[in-house]
mmCIF file of C-alpha atoms in Angstrom:
data_model
loop_
_atom_site.group_PDB
_atom_site.id
_atom_site.type_symbol
_atom_site.label_atom_id
_atom_site.label_comp_id
_atom_site.label_asym_id
_atom_site.label_seq_id
_atom_site.Cartn_x
_atom_site.Cartn_y
_atom_site.Cartn_z
ATOM 1 C CA GLN B 1 -21.441 26.700 -6.160
ATOM 2 C CA ASP B 2 -20.474 25.104 -3.486
ATOM 3 C CA LYS B 3 -22.597 21.193 -4.352
ATOM 4 C CA LYS B 4 -20.535 21.113 -7.101
ATOM 5 C CA ASP B 5 -16.949 22.420 -5.958
ATOM 6 C CA HIS B 6 -17.730 19.836 -2.787
ATOM 7 C CA SER B 7 -18.554 16.921 -5.786
ATOM 8 C CA LEU B 8 -15.439 17.908 -7.029
ATOM 9 C CA LEU B 9 -13.308 17.331 -3.899
ATOM 10 C CA THR B 10 -14.910 13.700 -3.060
ATOM 11 C CA MET B 11 -13.908 12.949 -6.643
ATOM 12 C CA GLY B 12 -11.466 9.553 -6.254
ATOM 13 C CA ILE B 13 -8.916 8.169 -8.134
ATOM 14 C CA THR B 14 -10.170 5.371 -11.971
ATOM 15 C CA ARG B 15 -8.810 2.835 -13.377
ATOM 16 C CA GLY B 16 -12.550 3.024 -15.557
ATOM 17 C CA LYS B 17 -12.685 3.730 -19.709
ATOM 18 C CA GLU B 18 -16.019 5.465 -19.036
ATOM 19 C CA HIS B 19 -13.949 8.785 -19.484
ATOM 20 C CA LYS B 20 -11.552 7.751 -22.102
ATOM 21 C CA ARG B 21 -11.728 8.002 -26.051
ATOM 22 C CA ARG B 22 -12.681 4.556 -28.197
ATOM 23 C CA ALA B 23 -9.372 3.776 -30.319
ATOM 24 C CA THR B 24 -11.026 5.053 -32.949
ATOM 25 C CA GLY B 25 -11.385 8.657 -31.083
ATOM 26 C CA GLY B 26 -14.861 8.673 -31.500
ATOM 27 C CA LYS B 27 -16.214 9.089 -27.598
ATOM 28 C CA ARG B 28 -18.079 6.717 -25.683
ATOM 29 C CA VAL B 29 -20.349 7.970 -23.585
ATOM 30 C CA ALA B 30 -20.709 7.123 -20.050
ATOM 31 C CA LEU B 31 -23.128 4.037 -18.736
ATOM 32 C CA HIS B 32 -22.665 4.673 -14.900
ATOM 33 C CA LYS B 33 -21.014 6.494 -12.824
ATOM 34 C CA LYS B 34 -17.664 5.300 -10.708
ATOM 35 C CA ARG B 35 -17.020 2.081 -8.961
ATOM 36 C CA LYS B 36 -15.799 0.973 -6.378
ATOM 37 C CA HIS B 37 -13.770 -2.010 -8.095
ATOM 38 C CA GLU B 38 -12.590 0.632 -10.401
ATOM 39 C CA LEU B 39 -10.505 2.687 -8.050
ATOM 40 C CA GLY B 40 -7.081 3.771 -8.099
ATOM 41 C CA ARG B 41 -4.140 4.402 -5.759
ATOM 42 C CA PRO B 42 -1.762 7.700 -5.472
ATOM 43 C CA ALA B 43 1.435 6.617 -7.009
ATOM 44 C CA SER B 44 3.773 6.003 -3.644
ATOM 45 C CA LEU B 45 6.792 7.591 -5.231
ATOM 46 C CA THR B 46 9.481 5.442 -2.755
ATOM 47 C CA LYS B 47 12.020 7.230 -1.615
ATOM 48 C CA ILE B 48 15.878 6.512 -0.086
ATOM 49 C CA GLY B 49 15.511 6.922 3.761
ATOM 50 C CA ALA B 50 14.683 5.308 6.827
ATOM 51 C CA LYS B 51 12.368 2.339 6.646
ATOM 52 C CA ARG B 52 9.093 3.605 6.967
ATOM 53 C CA VAL B 53 5.527 0.670 5.277
ATOM 54 C CA HIS B 54 2.043 1.428 5.592
ATOM 55 C CA SER B 55 -0.029 -0.831 5.597
ATOM 56 C CA VAL B 56 -2.922 -0.629 3.029
ATOM 57 C CA ARG B 57 -6.654 -2.421 3.752
ATOM 58 C CA CYS B 58 -8.316 -3.007 -0.418
ATOM 59 C CA ARG B 59 -10.513 -5.216 -1.273
ATOM 60 C CA GLY B 60 -11.801 -8.607 -0.543
ATOM 61 C CA GLY B 61 -9.678 -7.994 2.648
ATOM 62 C CA ASN B 62 -5.725 -8.307 0.589
ATOM 63 C CA MET B 63 -3.208 -5.745 2.122
ATOM 64 C CA LYS B 64 -0.931 -3.646 0.022
ATOM 65 C CA TYR B 65 2.380 -2.695 1.360
ATOM 66 C CA ARG B 66 2.860 1.232 0.913
ATOM 67 C CA ALA B 67 6.509 1.103 1.694
ATOM 68 C CA LEU B 68 7.323 5.247 1.866
ATOM 69 C CA ARG B 69 11.325 5.509 3.047
ATOM 70 C CA LEU B 70 13.546 2.971 2.226
ATOM 71 C CA ASP B 71 17.392 2.939 2.587
ATOM 72 C CA THR B 72 18.286 -1.446 2.231
ATOM 73 C CA GLY B 73 17.453 -3.856 -0.237
ATOM 74 C CA ASN B 74 18.019 -7.820 -1.042
ATOM 75 C CA PHE B 75 19.360 -7.999 -4.141
ATOM 76 C CA ALA B 76 20.940 -11.253 -6.097
ATOM 77 C CA TRP B 77 24.291 -11.801 -7.473
ATOM 78 C CA GLY B 78 22.474 -14.018 -10.530
ATOM 79 C CA SER B 79 26.150 -16.086 -11.617
ATOM 80 C CA GLU B 80 27.512 -16.886 -8.061
ATOM 81 C CA VAL B 81 23.449 -17.644 -7.428
ATOM 82 C CA SER B 82 24.113 -15.142 -3.818
ATOM 83 C CA THR B 83 21.520 -12.850 -2.509
ATOM 84 C CA MET B 84 22.801 -10.465 0.343
ATOM 85 C CA LYS B 85 20.974 -7.610 2.823
ATOM 86 C CA VAL B 86 22.360 -4.778 1.243
ATOM 87 C CA PRO B 87 22.187 -0.291 1.542
ATOM 88 C CA ILE B 88 20.674 0.867 -1.158
ATOM 89 C CA LEU B 89 23.681 4.433 -2.227
ATOM 90 C CA ASP B 90 21.460 6.694 -5.309
ATOM 91 C CA VAL B 91 19.341 5.910 -7.974
ATOM 92 C CA VAL B 92 21.172 6.316 -11.124
ATOM 93 C CA TYR B 93 18.575 5.568 -14.416
ATOM 94 C CA ASN B 94 15.523 4.961 -14.632
ATOM 95 C CA SER B 95 14.096 4.803 -18.716
ATOM 96 C CA SER B 96 10.456 5.568 -18.081
ATOM 97 C CA ASN B 97 11.235 8.956 -16.443
ATOM 98 C CA ASN B 98 13.949 11.249 -16.358
ATOM 99 C CA GLU B 99 11.901 13.210 -13.328
ATOM 100 C CA LEU B 100 12.392 9.725 -11.277
ATOM 101 C CA VAL B 101 15.849 9.736 -11.348
ATOM 102 C CA ARG B 102 15.760 13.616 -10.029
ATOM 103 C CA MET B 103 13.147 12.963 -7.255
ATOM 104 C CA LYS B 104 15.624 10.067 -6.057
ATOM 105 C CA ALA B 105 12.321 7.633 -6.490
ATOM 106 C CA LEU B 106 12.318 3.363 -6.171
ATOM 107 C CA VAL B 107 10.122 2.061 -8.584
ATOM 108 C CA LYS B 108 9.881 -1.403 -11.044
ATOM 109 C CA ASN B 109 12.759 -1.461 -12.982
ATOM 110 C CA THR B 110 14.946 1.563 -10.771
ATOM 111 C CA ILE B 111 18.723 1.267 -11.650
ATOM 112 C CA VAL B 112 20.304 2.056 -9.084
ATOM 113 C CA LEU B 113 23.909 2.085 -6.877
ATOM 114 C CA VAL B 114 24.646 -0.787 -3.755
ATOM 115 C CA ASP B 115 26.833 -1.418 -1.709
ATOM 116 C CA ALA B 116 29.557 -3.438 -2.624
ATOM 117 C CA LYS B 117 31.256 -4.495 0.275
ATOM 118 C CA PRO B 118 28.565 -6.999 1.856
ATOM 119 C CA PHE B 119 28.491 -9.177 -1.789
ATOM 120 C CA GLN B 120 32.856 -8.267 -1.664
ATOM 121 C CA LYS B 121 33.583 -9.476 2.215
ATOM 122 C CA TRP B 122 31.383 -13.123 0.267
ATOM 123 C CA TYR B 123 33.456 -13.429 -2.005
ATOM 124 C CA GLN B 124 36.861 -13.364 -0.592
ATOM 125 C CA ASN B 125 35.629 -15.843 1.924
ATOM 126 C CA HIS B 126 33.830 -18.230 -0.257
ATOM 127 C CA TYR B 127 36.803 -17.930 -3.320
ATOM 128 C CA GLY B 128 39.848 -16.768 -1.081
ATOM 129 C CA VAL B 129 40.702 -14.682 -3.260
ATOM 130 C CA GLU B 130 41.548 -10.546 -2.587
ATOM 131 C CA ILE B 131 39.153 -8.303 -5.750
ATOM 132 C CA GLY B 132 38.945 -4.858 -6.278
ATOM 133 C CA LYS B 133 42.210 -3.719 -5.457
ATOM 134 C CA LYS B 134 43.165 -0.076 -5.606
ATOM 135 C CA LYS B 135 46.702 0.805 -6.056
ATOM 136 C CA ALA B 136 48.110 0.225 -2.928
ATOM 137 C CA LYS B 137 52.237 1.529 -2.043
ATOM 138 C CA GLY B 138 52.214 -1.209 0.147
ATOM 139 C CA PRO B 139 52.143 -5.601 -0.033
ATOM 140 C CA SER B 140 48.090 -6.673 0.450
ATOM 141 C CA LYS B 141 47.783 -7.820 3.774
ATOM 142 C CA PHE B 142 44.477 -10.104 2.511
ATOM 143 C CA ALA B 143 46.565 -13.429 2.478
ATOM 144 C CA GLU B 144 47.707 -12.816 6.287
ATOM 145 C CA GLU B 145 44.681 -12.024 7.380
ATOM 146 C CA PHE B 146 42.207 -14.877 4.933
ATOM 147 C CA ALA B 147 44.590 -17.520 6.678
ATOM 148 C CA GLU B 148 44.150 -16.156 9.986
ATOM 149 C CA LYS B 149 40.288 -16.546 9.469
ATOM 150 C CA HIS B 150 40.792 -19.837 7.460
ATOM 151 C CA PRO B 151 43.423 -22.010 8.734
ATOM 152 C CA LEU B 152 43.915 -24.675 6.062
ATOM 153 C CA LYS B 153 44.968 -26.888 8.406
ATOM 154 C CA HIS B 154 43.026 -30.240 6.667
ATOM 155 C CA GLU B 155 43.864 -31.161 2.790
ATOM 156 C CA ALA B 156 40.119 -31.237 2.003
ATOM 157 C CA THR B 157 40.096 -27.205 3.398
ATOM 158 C CA LYS B 158 42.513 -26.699 0.403
ATOM 159 C CA LYS B 159 41.377 -29.227 -1.807
ATOM 160 C CA LYS B 160 37.595 -27.169 -1.409
ATOM 161 C CA PHE B 161 39.126 -23.504 -2.363
ATOM 162 C CA GLU B 162 41.272 -25.479 -5.286
ATOM 163 C CA GLU B 163 38.577 -26.543 -6.621
ATOM 164 C CA ARG B 164 36.035 -23.433 -6.284
ATOM 165 C CA GLN B 165 39.214 -21.005 -7.554
ATOM 166 C CA LYS B 166 39.136 -23.896 -10.815
ATOM 167 C CA THR B 167 35.335 -22.559 -12.239
ATOM 168 C CA ARG B 168 36.033 -18.804 -10.953
ATOM 169 C CA VAL B 169 35.345 -15.997 -13.157
ATOM 170 C CA LEU B 170 35.232 -12.498 -12.777
ATOM 171 C CA ALA B 171 34.388 -10.203 -15.448
ATOM 172 C CA GLN B 172 36.012 -6.970 -15.493
ATOM 173 C CA ALA B 173 33.716 -4.453 -15.355
ATOM 174 C CA LEU B 174 32.116 -6.217 -11.741
ATOM 175 C CA ASP B 175 36.291 -5.884 -10.540
ATOM 176 C CA ASP B 176 35.985 -2.208 -11.076
ATOM 177 C CA GLN B 177 32.737 -1.085 -9.705
ATOM 178 C CA PHE B 178 34.442 -3.518 -6.183
ATOM 179 C CA SER B 179 37.219 -1.011 -6.085
ATOM 180 C CA ASN B 180 34.939 1.329 -6.624
ATOM 181 C CA GLY B 181 32.893 0.144 -3.715
ATOM 182 C CA ARG B 182 29.411 0.315 -6.051
ATOM 183 C CA LEU B 183 27.773 -1.692 -8.788
ATOM 184 C CA LEU B 184 24.524 -0.924 -10.340
ATOM 185 C CA ALA B 185 21.394 -2.961 -9.714
ATOM 186 C CA CYS B 186 17.639 -3.187 -10.864
ATOM 187 C CA ILE B 187 15.156 -3.282 -8.910
ATOM 188 C CA SER B 188 13.011 -6.191 -9.433
ATOM 189 C CA SER B 189 9.990 -5.835 -6.970
ATOM 190 C CA ARG B 190 8.003 -3.777 -6.565
ATOM 191 C CA PRO B 191 8.579 -1.580 -3.606
ATOM 192 C CA GLY B 192 4.581 1.223 -2.807
ATOM 193 C CA GLN B 193 2.793 -3.412 -3.277
ATOM 194 C CA THR B 194 5.001 -5.505 -0.937
ATOM 195 C CA GLY B 195 7.025 -3.188 1.043
ATOM 196 C CA ARG B 196 9.821 -3.610 0.394
ATOM 197 C CA VAL B 197 13.049 -3.770 -2.431
ATOM 198 C CA ASP B 198 14.403 -6.799 -4.122
ATOM 199 C CA GLY B 199 16.314 -7.241 -7.474
ATOM 200 C CA TYR B 200 20.000 -7.991 -9.104
ATOM 201 C CA ILE B 201 23.171 -7.327 -9.401
ATOM 202 C CA LEU B 202 23.635 -5.843 -13.374
ATOM 203 C CA GLU B 203 25.695 -8.068 -15.304
ATOM 204 C CA GLY B 204 27.449 -9.410 -18.956
ATOM 205 C CA LYS B 205 25.562 -6.887 -21.824
ATOM 206 C CA GLU B 206 23.084 -5.538 -19.325
ATOM 207 C CA LEU B 207 25.607 -3.904 -17.589
ATOM 208 C CA ASP B 208 27.477 -2.081 -20.517
ATOM 209 C CA PHE B 209 24.589 -1.269 -21.214
ATOM 210 C CA TYR B 210 23.622 1.131 -19.578
ATOM 211 C CA GLN B 211 26.754 2.188 -17.849
ATOM 212 C CA LYS B 212 27.113 3.307 -21.685
ATOM 213 C CA HIS B 213 23.933 5.454 -20.845
ATOM 214 C CA LEU B 214 25.489 6.526 -18.025
ATOM 215 C CA GLN B 215 28.100 7.865 -19.514
ATOM 216 C CA ASN B 216 26.590 9.302 -22.321
ATOM 217 C CA LYS B 217 24.619 11.043 -19.802
ATOM 218 C CA LYS B 218 27.369 12.642 -17.924
ATOM 219 C CA LYS B 219 29.166 13.764 -21.701
ATOM 220 C CA ASN B 220 25.524 15.551 -22.363
ATOM 221 C CA LYS B 221 25.877 17.533 -18.946
ATOM 222 C CA LYS B 222 29.196 18.341 -19.786
#
């Protein structure tokens, strides 16, 4: 009995098919025991928190970087061709499992909320236009502050900002998010394998799709 218990304790996670049934439903006879190359490991289920990454030595001397906690990530704003390192604030949606949202797990294709300030600051400095305005009682001081930071002494500098503003397009849905100080983004990397969070800001039809999902979730809760 003791030997059996010990063997159960030493059993590892496997990615092999020996224990699986066939597609037809028939049983498959195990021709060999587990092999090292079929080895699997527990999921990292990366959470939001102070950075903690473990290195894992894998088959062939390759390394994986298992992120256990991460609080920042590199997110790309595709339409503006701009990438920023921004804080991750919350996990709001995961199409595969609602438990992962409850646990706030950072996995691939998770929809998260990130801080909008770095992108807002870059946009305003690049175009010389204020975005994400909140309804304030007094007049905005943005124009004065911008003039102090970027004195338009030369005609070439003025022309540069005018040319940029000609092609400038900012969707209303994004502008509304900037006013709240949070942007919806999607994780495109695998934090449990690479040790980092990379992703992109949601725009266009993809943004509309996830905003509708989140609104429906709120309605159902009520």
